[in-house]
Short mmCIF file of C-alpha atoms in Angstrom, two decimals:
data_model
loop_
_atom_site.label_atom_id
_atom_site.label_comp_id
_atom_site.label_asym_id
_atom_site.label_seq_id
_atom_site.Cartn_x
_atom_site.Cartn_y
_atom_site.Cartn_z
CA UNK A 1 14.94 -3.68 13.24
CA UNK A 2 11.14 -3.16 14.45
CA UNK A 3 8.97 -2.86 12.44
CA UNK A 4 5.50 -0.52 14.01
CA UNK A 5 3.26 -2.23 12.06
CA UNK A 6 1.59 -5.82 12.84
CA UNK A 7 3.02 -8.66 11.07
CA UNK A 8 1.07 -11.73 10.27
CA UNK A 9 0.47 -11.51 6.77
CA UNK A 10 -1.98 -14.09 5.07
CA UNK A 11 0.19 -16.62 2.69
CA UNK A 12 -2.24 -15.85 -0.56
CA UNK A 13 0.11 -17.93 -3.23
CA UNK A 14 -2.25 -20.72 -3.12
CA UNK A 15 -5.16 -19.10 -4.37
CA UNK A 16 -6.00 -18.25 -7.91
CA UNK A 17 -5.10 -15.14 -9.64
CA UNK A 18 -6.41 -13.19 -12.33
CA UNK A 19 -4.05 -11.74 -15.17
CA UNK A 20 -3.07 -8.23 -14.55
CA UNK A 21 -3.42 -6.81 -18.01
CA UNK A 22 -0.17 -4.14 -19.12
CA UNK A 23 2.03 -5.42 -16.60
CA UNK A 24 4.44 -6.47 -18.70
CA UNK A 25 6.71 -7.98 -15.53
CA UNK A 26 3.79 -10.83 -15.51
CA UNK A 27 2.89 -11.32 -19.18
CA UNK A 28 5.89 -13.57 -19.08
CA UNK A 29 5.40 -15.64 -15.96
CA UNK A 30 3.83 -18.91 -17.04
CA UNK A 31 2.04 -20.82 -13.39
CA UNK A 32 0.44 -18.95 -10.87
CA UNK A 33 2.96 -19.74 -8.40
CA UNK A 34 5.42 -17.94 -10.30
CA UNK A 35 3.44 -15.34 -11.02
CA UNK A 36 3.21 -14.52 -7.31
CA UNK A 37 6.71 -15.28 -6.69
CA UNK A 38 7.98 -12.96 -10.05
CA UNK A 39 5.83 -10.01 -8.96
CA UNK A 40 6.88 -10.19 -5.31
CA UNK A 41 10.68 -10.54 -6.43
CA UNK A 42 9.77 -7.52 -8.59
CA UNK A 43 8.58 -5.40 -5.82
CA UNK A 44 10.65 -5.79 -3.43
CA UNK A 45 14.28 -6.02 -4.95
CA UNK A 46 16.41 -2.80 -4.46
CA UNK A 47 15.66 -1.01 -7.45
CA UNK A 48 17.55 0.03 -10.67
CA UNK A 49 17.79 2.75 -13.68
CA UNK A 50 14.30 3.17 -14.60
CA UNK A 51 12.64 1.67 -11.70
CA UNK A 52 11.73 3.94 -9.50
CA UNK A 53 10.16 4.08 -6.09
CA UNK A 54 6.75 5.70 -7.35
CA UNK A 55 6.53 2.66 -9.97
CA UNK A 56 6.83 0.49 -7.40
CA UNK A 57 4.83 1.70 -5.05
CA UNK A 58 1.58 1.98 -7.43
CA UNK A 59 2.54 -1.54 -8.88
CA UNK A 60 2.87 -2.55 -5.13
CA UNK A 61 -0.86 -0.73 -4.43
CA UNK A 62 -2.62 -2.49 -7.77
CA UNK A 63 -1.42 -6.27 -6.64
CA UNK A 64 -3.57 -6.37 -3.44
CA UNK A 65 -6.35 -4.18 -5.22
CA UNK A 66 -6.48 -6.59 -7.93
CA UNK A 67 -7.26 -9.38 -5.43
CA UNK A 68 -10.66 -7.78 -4.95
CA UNK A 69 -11.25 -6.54 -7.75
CA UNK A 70 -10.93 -3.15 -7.46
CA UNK A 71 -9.35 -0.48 -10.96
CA UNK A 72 -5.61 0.11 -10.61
CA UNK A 73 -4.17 3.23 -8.84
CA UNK A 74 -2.15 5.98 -10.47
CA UNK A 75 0.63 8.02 -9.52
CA UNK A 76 0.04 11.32 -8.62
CA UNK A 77 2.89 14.02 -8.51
CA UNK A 78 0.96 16.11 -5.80
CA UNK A 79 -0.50 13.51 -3.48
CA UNK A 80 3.64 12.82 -3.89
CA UNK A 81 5.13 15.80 -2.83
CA UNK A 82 1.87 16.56 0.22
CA UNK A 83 3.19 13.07 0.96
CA UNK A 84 6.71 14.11 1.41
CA UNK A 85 6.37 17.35 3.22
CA UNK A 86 4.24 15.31 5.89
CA UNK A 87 7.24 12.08 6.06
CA UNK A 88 9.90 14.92 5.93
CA UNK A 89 7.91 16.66 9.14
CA UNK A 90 7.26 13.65 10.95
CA UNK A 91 11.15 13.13 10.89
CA UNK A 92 12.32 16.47 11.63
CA UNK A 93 9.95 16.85 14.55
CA UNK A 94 10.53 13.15 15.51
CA UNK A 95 6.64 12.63 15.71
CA UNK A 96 4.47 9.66 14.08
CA UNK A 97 0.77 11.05 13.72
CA UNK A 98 -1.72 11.18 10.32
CA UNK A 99 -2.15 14.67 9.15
CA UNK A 100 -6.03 15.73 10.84
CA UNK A 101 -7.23 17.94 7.80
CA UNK A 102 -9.67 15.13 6.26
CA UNK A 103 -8.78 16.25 2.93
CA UNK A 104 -7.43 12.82 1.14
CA UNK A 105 -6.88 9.61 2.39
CA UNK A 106 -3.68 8.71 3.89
CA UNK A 107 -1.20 5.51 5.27
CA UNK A 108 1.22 6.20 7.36
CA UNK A 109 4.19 3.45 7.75
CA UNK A 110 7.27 3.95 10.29
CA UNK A 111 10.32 1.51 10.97
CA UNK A 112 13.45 1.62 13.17
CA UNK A 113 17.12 0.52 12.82
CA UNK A 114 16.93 0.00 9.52
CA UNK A 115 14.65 0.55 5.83
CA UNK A 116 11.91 -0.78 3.86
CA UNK A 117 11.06 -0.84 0.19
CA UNK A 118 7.61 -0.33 -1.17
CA UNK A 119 6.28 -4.07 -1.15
CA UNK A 120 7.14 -4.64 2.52
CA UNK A 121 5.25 -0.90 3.41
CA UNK A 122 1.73 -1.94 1.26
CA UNK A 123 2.08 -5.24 2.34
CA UNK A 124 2.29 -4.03 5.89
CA UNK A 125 -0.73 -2.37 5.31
CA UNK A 126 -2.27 -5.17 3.79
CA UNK A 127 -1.73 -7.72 6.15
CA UNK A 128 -4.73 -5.90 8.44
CA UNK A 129 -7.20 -8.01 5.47
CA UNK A 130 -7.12 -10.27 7.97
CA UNK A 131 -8.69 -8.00 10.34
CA UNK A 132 -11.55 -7.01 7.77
CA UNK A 133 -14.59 -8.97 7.56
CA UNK A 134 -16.58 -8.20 4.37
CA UNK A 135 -19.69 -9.73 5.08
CA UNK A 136 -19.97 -7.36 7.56
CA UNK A 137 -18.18 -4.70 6.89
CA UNK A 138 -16.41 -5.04 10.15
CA UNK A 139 -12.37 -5.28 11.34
CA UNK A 140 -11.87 -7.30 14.57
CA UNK A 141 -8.85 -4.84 15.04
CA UNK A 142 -7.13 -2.18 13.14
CA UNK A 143 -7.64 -2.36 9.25
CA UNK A 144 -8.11 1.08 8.39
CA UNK A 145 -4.62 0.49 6.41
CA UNK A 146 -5.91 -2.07 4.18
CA UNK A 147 -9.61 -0.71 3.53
CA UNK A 148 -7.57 2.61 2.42
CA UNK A 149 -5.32 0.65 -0.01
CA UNK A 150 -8.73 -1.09 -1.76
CA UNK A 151 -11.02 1.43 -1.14
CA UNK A 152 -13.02 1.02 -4.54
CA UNK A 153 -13.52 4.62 -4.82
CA UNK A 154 -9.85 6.27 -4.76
CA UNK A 155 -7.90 6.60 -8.08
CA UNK A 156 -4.64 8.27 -7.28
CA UNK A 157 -1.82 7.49 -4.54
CA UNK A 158 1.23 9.57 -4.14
CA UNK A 159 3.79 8.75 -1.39
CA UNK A 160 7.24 9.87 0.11
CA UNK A 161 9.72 8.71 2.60
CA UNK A 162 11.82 10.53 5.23
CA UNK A 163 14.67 9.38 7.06
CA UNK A 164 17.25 10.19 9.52
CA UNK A 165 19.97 7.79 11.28
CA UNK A 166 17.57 5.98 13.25
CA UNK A 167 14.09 5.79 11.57
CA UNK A 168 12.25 5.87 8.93
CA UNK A 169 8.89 7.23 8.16
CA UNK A 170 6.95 6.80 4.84
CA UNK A 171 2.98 8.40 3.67
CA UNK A 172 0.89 7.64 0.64
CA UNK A 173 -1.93 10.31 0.23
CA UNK A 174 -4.88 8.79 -1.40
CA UNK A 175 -7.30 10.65 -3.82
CA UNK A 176 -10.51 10.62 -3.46
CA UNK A 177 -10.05 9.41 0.73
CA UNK A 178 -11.87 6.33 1.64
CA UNK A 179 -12.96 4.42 4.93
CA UNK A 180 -16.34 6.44 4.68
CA UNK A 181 -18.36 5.14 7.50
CA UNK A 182 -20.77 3.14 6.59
CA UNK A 183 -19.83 2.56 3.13
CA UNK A 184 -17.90 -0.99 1.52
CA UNK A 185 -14.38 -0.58 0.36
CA UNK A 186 -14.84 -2.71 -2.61
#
């Protein structure tokens, strides 16, 4: 399994956490390590009845915006299905490229020889924090991922996921975009 994305993430469990109001997954978690360790279980079992891949994915999303303090994301139904048509395209054609209209912000995640679930695709993403320096509002290497995922600015993610017997290819459109030059994610 290869994964396209760089690996490498930062081990945050040490540091401290605020609450996550209405997430009723962590209202019962009493330490901070096991608040880490519940909401990471959370994300990234297989899913049941009632938990569904959009859920996840926006719970996925608000963890690593919370750690900078940015609002929570919400689910949009059309970012969702723009999202699909462009995973279900990459697929069929058996191309990997971001969509070139400038119109919404958008992640692109690919992996072969096997799947992923929605924590391991944000937290691919978010692994490039490490790249970002704040202070300057700089990235040593690619972070463009991660700036997208806290940009302060954008309210509403929608994502899908394509697949065929080899790969698999998954996009989250962001609304409003972000990484607009010259400005601060969060």
């Amino acid at each position: 399994m290869a994964l396209r994305r760089e690996r490498g993430m930062k081990d945050y469990a040490h540091e401290r956490l605020r609450p996550m109001r209405n997430w009723p997954i962590l209202k019962c978690m009493a330490t901070k390590w096991l608040y880490v360790v519940g909401l990471l279980l959370c994300l990234t079992r297989d899913g049941n009845a009632g938990d569904s891949v959009a859920k996840r994915m926006v719970l996925a999303h608000n963890f690593y915006r919370s750690r900078v303090g940015d609002p929570p994301l919400t689910w949009s139904d059309d970012l969702a299905t723009r999202a699909q048509e462009w995973a279900t395209t990459l697929i069929e054609e058996g191309t990997y490229a971001p969509r070139r209209d400038g119109r919404f912000g958008e992640n692109l995640f690919e992996i072969s020889g096997g799947s992923a679930n929605p924590m391991q695709v944000v937290s691919a993403w978010a692994s490039e924090a490490a790249n970002y320096n704040h202070a300057t509002n700089g990235c040593t290497a690619r972070c463009g991922h991660y700036t997208q995922v806290v940009w302060r600015s954008t309210r509403l993610v929608g994502c899908g996921v394509a697949r065929n017997a080899n790969r698999e290819v998954w996009v989250c459109d962001y609304a409003p975009h972000g990484n607009t030059i010259g400005e601060w994610p969060y």
